[in-house]
CSV table of C-alpha atoms in Angstrom, one decimal:
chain,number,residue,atom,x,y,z
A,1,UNK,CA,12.5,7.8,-0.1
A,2,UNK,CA,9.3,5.9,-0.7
A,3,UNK,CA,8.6,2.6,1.0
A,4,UNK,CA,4.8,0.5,-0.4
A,5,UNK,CA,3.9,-1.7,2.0
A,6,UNK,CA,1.9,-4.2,-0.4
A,7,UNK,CA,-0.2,-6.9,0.3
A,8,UNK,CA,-3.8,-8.5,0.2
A,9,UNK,CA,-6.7,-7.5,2.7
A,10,UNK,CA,-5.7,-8.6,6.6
A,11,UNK,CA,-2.4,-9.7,5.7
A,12,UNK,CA,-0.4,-6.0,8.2
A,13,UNK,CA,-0.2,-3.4,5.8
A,14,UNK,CA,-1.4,-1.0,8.0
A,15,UNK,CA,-0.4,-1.9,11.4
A,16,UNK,CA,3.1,-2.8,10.4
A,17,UNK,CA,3.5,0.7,8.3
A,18,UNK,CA,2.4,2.5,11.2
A,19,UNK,CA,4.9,0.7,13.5
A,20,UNK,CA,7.4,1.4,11.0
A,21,UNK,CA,7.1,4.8,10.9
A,22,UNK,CA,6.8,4.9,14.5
A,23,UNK,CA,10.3,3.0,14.8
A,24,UNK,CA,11.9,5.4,12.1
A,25,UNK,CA,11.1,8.4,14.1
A,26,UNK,CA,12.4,6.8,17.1
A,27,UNK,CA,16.1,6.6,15.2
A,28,UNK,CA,16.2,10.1,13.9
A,29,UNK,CA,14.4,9.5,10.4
A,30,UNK,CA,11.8,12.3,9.4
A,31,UNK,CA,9.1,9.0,8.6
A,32,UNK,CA,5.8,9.7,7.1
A,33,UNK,CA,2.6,7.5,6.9
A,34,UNK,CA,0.1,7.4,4.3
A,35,UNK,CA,-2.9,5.9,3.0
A,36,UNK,CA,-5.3,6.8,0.1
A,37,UNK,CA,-7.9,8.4,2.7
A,38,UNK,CA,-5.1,11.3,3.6
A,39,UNK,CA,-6.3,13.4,0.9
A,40,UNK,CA,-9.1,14.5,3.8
A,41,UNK,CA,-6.4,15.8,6.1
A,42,UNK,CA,-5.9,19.2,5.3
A,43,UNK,CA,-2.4,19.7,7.4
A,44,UNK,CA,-1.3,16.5,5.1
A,45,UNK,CA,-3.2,17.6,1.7
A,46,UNK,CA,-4.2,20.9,1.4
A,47,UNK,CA,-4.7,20.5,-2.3
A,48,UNK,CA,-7.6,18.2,-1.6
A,49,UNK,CA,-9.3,20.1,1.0
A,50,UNK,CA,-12.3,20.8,-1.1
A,51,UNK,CA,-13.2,17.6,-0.5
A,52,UNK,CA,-15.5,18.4,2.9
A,53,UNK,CA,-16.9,14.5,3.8
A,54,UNK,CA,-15.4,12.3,6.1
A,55,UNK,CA,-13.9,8.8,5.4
A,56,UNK,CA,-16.9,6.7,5.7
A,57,UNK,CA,-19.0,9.2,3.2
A,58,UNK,CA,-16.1,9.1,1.1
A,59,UNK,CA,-15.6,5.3,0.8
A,60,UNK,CA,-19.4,4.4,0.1
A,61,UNK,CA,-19.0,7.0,-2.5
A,62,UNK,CA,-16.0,5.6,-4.0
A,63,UNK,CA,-17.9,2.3,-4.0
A,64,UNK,CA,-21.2,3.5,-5.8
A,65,UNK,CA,-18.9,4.6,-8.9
A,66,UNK,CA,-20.1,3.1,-12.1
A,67,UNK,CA,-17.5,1.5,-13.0
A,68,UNK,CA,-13.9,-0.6,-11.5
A,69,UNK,CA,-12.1,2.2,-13.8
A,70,UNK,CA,-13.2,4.9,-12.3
A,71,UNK,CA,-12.5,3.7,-9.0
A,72,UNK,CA,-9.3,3.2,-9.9
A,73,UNK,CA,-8.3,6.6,-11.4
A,74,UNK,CA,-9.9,8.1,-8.1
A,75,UNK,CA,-7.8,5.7,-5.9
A,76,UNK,CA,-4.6,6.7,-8.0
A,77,UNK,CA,-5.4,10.5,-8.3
A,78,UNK,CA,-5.5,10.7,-4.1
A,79,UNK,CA,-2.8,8.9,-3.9
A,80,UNK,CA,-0.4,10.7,-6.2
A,81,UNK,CA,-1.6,14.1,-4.7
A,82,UNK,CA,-0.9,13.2,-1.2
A,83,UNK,CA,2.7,11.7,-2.0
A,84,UNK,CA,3.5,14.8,-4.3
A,85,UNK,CA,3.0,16.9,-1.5
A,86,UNK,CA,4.5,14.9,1.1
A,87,UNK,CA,7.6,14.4,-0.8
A,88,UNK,CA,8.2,18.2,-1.2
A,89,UNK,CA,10.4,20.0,1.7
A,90,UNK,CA,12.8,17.2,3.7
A,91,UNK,CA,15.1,15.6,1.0
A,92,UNK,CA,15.7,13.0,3.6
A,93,UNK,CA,12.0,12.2,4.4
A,94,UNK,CA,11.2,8.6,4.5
A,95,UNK,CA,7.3,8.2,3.2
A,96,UNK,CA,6.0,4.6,4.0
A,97,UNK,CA,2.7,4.3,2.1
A,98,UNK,CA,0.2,1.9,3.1
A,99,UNK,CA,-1.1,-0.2,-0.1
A,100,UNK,CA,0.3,2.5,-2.2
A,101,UNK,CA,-1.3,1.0,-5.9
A,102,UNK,CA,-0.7,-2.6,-5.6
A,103,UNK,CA,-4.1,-4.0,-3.7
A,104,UNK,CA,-6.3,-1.4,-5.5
A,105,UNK,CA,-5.4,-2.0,-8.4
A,106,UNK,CA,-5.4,-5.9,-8.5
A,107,UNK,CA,-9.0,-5.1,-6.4
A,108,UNK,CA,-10.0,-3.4,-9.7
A,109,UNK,CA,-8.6,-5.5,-12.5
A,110,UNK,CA,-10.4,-8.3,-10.7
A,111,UNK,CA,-13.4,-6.0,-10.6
A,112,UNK,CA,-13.3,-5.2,-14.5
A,113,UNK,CA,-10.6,-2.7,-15.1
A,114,UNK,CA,-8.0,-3.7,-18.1
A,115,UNK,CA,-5.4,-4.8,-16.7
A,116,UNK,CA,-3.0,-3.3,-19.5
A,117,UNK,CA,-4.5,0.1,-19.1
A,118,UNK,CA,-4.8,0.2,-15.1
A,119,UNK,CA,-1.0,-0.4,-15.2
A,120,UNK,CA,-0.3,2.2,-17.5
A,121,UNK,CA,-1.9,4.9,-15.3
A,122,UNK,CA,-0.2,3.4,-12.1
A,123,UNK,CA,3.6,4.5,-14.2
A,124,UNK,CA,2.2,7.9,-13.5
A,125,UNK,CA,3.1,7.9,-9.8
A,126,UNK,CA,6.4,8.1,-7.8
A,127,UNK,CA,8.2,5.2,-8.2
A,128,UNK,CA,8.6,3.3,-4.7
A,129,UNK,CA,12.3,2.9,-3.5
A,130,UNK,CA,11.3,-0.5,-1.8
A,131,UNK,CA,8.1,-2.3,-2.4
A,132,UNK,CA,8.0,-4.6,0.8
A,133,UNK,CA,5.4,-8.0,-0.9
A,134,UNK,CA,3.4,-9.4,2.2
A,135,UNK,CA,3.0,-12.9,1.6
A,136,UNK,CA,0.2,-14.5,4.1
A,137,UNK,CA,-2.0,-17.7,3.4
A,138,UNK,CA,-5.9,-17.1,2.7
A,139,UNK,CA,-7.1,-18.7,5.5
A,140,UNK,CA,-4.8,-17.0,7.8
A,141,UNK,CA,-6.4,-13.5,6.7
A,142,UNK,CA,-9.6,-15.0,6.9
A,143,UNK,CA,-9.1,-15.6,10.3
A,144,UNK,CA,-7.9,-12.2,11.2
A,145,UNK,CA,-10.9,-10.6,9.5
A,146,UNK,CA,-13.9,-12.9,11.3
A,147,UNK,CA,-16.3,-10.4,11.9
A,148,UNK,CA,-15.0,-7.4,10.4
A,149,UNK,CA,-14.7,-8.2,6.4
A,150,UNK,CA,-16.5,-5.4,4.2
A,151,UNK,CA,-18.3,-6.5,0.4
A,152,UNK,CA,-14.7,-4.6,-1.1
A,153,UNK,CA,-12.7,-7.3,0.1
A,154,UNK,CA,-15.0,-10.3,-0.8
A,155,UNK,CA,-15.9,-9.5,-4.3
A,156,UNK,CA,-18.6,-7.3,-3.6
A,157,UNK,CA,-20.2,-9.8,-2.0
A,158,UNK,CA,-23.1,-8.0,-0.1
A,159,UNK,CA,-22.8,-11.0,2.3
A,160,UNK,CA,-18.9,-11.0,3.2
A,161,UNK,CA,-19.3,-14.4,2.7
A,162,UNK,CA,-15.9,-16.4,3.6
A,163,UNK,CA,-16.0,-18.5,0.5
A,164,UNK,CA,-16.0,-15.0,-1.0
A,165,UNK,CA,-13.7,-13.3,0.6
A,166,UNK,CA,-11.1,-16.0,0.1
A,167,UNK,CA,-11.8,-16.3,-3.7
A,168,UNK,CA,-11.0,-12.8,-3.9
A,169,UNK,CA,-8.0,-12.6,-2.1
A,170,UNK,CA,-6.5,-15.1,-3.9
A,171,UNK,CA,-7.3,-13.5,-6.8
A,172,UNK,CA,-5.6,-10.7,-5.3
A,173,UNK,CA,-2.6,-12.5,-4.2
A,174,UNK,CA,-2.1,-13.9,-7.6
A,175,UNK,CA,-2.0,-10.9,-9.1
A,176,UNK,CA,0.7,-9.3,-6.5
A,177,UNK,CA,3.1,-12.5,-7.2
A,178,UNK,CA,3.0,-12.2,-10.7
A,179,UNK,CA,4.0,-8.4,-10.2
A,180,UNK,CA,5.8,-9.2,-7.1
A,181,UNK,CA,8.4,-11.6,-9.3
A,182,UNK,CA,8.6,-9.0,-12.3
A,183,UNK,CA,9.3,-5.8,-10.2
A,184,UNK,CA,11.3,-7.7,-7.8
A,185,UNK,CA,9.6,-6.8,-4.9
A,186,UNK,CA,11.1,-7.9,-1.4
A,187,UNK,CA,8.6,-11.0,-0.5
A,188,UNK,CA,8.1,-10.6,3.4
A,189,UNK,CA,6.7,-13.4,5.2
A,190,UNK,CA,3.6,-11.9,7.3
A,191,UNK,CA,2.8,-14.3,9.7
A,192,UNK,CA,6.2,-13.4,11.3
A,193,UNK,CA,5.8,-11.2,15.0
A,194,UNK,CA,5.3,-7.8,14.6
A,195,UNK,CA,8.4,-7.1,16.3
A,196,UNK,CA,10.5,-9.2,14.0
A,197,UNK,CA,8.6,-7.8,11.0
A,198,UNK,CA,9.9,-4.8,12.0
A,199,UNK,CA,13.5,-5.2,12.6
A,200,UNK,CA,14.0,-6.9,9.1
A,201,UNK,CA,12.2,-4.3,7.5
A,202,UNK,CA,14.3,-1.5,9.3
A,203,UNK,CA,17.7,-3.9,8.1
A,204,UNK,CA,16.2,-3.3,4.6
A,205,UNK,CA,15.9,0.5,4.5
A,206,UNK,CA,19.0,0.6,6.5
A,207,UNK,CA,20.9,-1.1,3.6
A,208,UNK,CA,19.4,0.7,1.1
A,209,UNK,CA,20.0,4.1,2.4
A,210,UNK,CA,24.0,3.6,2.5
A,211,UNK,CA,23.7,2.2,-0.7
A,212,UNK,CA,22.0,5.3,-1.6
A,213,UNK,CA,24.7,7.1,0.1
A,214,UNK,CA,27.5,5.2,-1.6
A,215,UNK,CA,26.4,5.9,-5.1
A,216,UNK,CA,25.8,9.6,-4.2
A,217,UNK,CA,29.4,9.5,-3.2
A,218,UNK,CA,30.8,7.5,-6.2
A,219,UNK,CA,28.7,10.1,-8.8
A,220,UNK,CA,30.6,13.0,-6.8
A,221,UNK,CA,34.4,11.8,-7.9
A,222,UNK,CA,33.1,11.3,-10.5
């Protein structure tokens, strides 16, 4: 099972998918956590362990690319090769990826990537089971990200400027509606507690594992 956690810069992705896997664990599940920068882990990736640079050399190297395409297919490839080896073993794994395409992408499109084409290449990865859409106001990530906002998330603004960053994560967010109400993702309201977050997100894979199970069921009388 594959769970994306999407959502624009600041809005939980990655503290909620971490306390999500945490909470799986805690009720049996074999839960997994990823994000694009696993491909350094060799126990995670082995496939990628040629790669010998840590994260911080990796992600100024990502950013000096020539172009928002190339970013884009390098974002996708790690994050196809981590999942494809994740998934393999445990049939009953439960992968929670952190971003998983959604923010990159829209990052990129907004950067210069066509929008038609950087869709097509996201088809090539493992469709999620649940998309979970964080939904949080502009300002409100603003104000979580004061001092801590990096040129990615403001437009490549060398400055981090917060007129920036906000015109870009709007941008963003626009993007992740308009995908949001196509796909169907589940729209999660992110300014919620972390602990309530948590429980409704558990009540969602909860549900849709027996509904798994009941159509596993129905295809065996079948």
């Amino acid at each position: 099972m594959l769970i994306a956690i999407a959502g624009p810069d600041g809005a939980g992705k990655s503290t909620l998918s971490k306390t999500l896997a945490q909470a799986l664990r805690r009720r049996g599940f074999d839960a997994v956590r990823l994000d694009r920068f696993d491909i350094l882990d060799a126990e995670v990736s082995p496939a990628s362990a040629f790669i010998a640079a840590d994260v911080l050399t990796v992600r100024q190297a990502v950013l000096a690319m020539p172009s928002a395409s190339a970013r884009l297919l390098f974002i996708l490839w790690s994050i196809a090769t981590t999942v494809s080896q994740v998934a393999t073993g445990d049939p009953d794994r439960i992968i929670i990826h952190d971003s998983y395409w959604m923010k990159h992408t829209a990052a990129e499109i907004i950067f210069g990537a066509n929008e038609q084409a950087a869709l097509a290449a996201t088809s090539l990865l493992p469709r999620p089971d649940l998309v979970f859409h964080f939904k949080v106001p502009a300002e409100t990530l603003l104000a979580r990200k004061p001092d801590d906002r990096v040129p990615y998330e403001c437009g490549m603004d060398p400055l981090c400027a917060p007129e920036s960053f906000l015109s870009h994560q709007r941008k963003i967010q626009s993007l992740l509606e308009d995908w949001s109400r196509r796909e169907g993702w589940l729209e999660v309201d992110g300014q919620q507690p972390l602990e309530q977050l948590e429980a409704d997100l558990i009540g969602h894979i909860e549900a849709h594992l027996l509904n798994r199970q009941g159509a596993a069921r129905a295809r065996a009388l079948t």
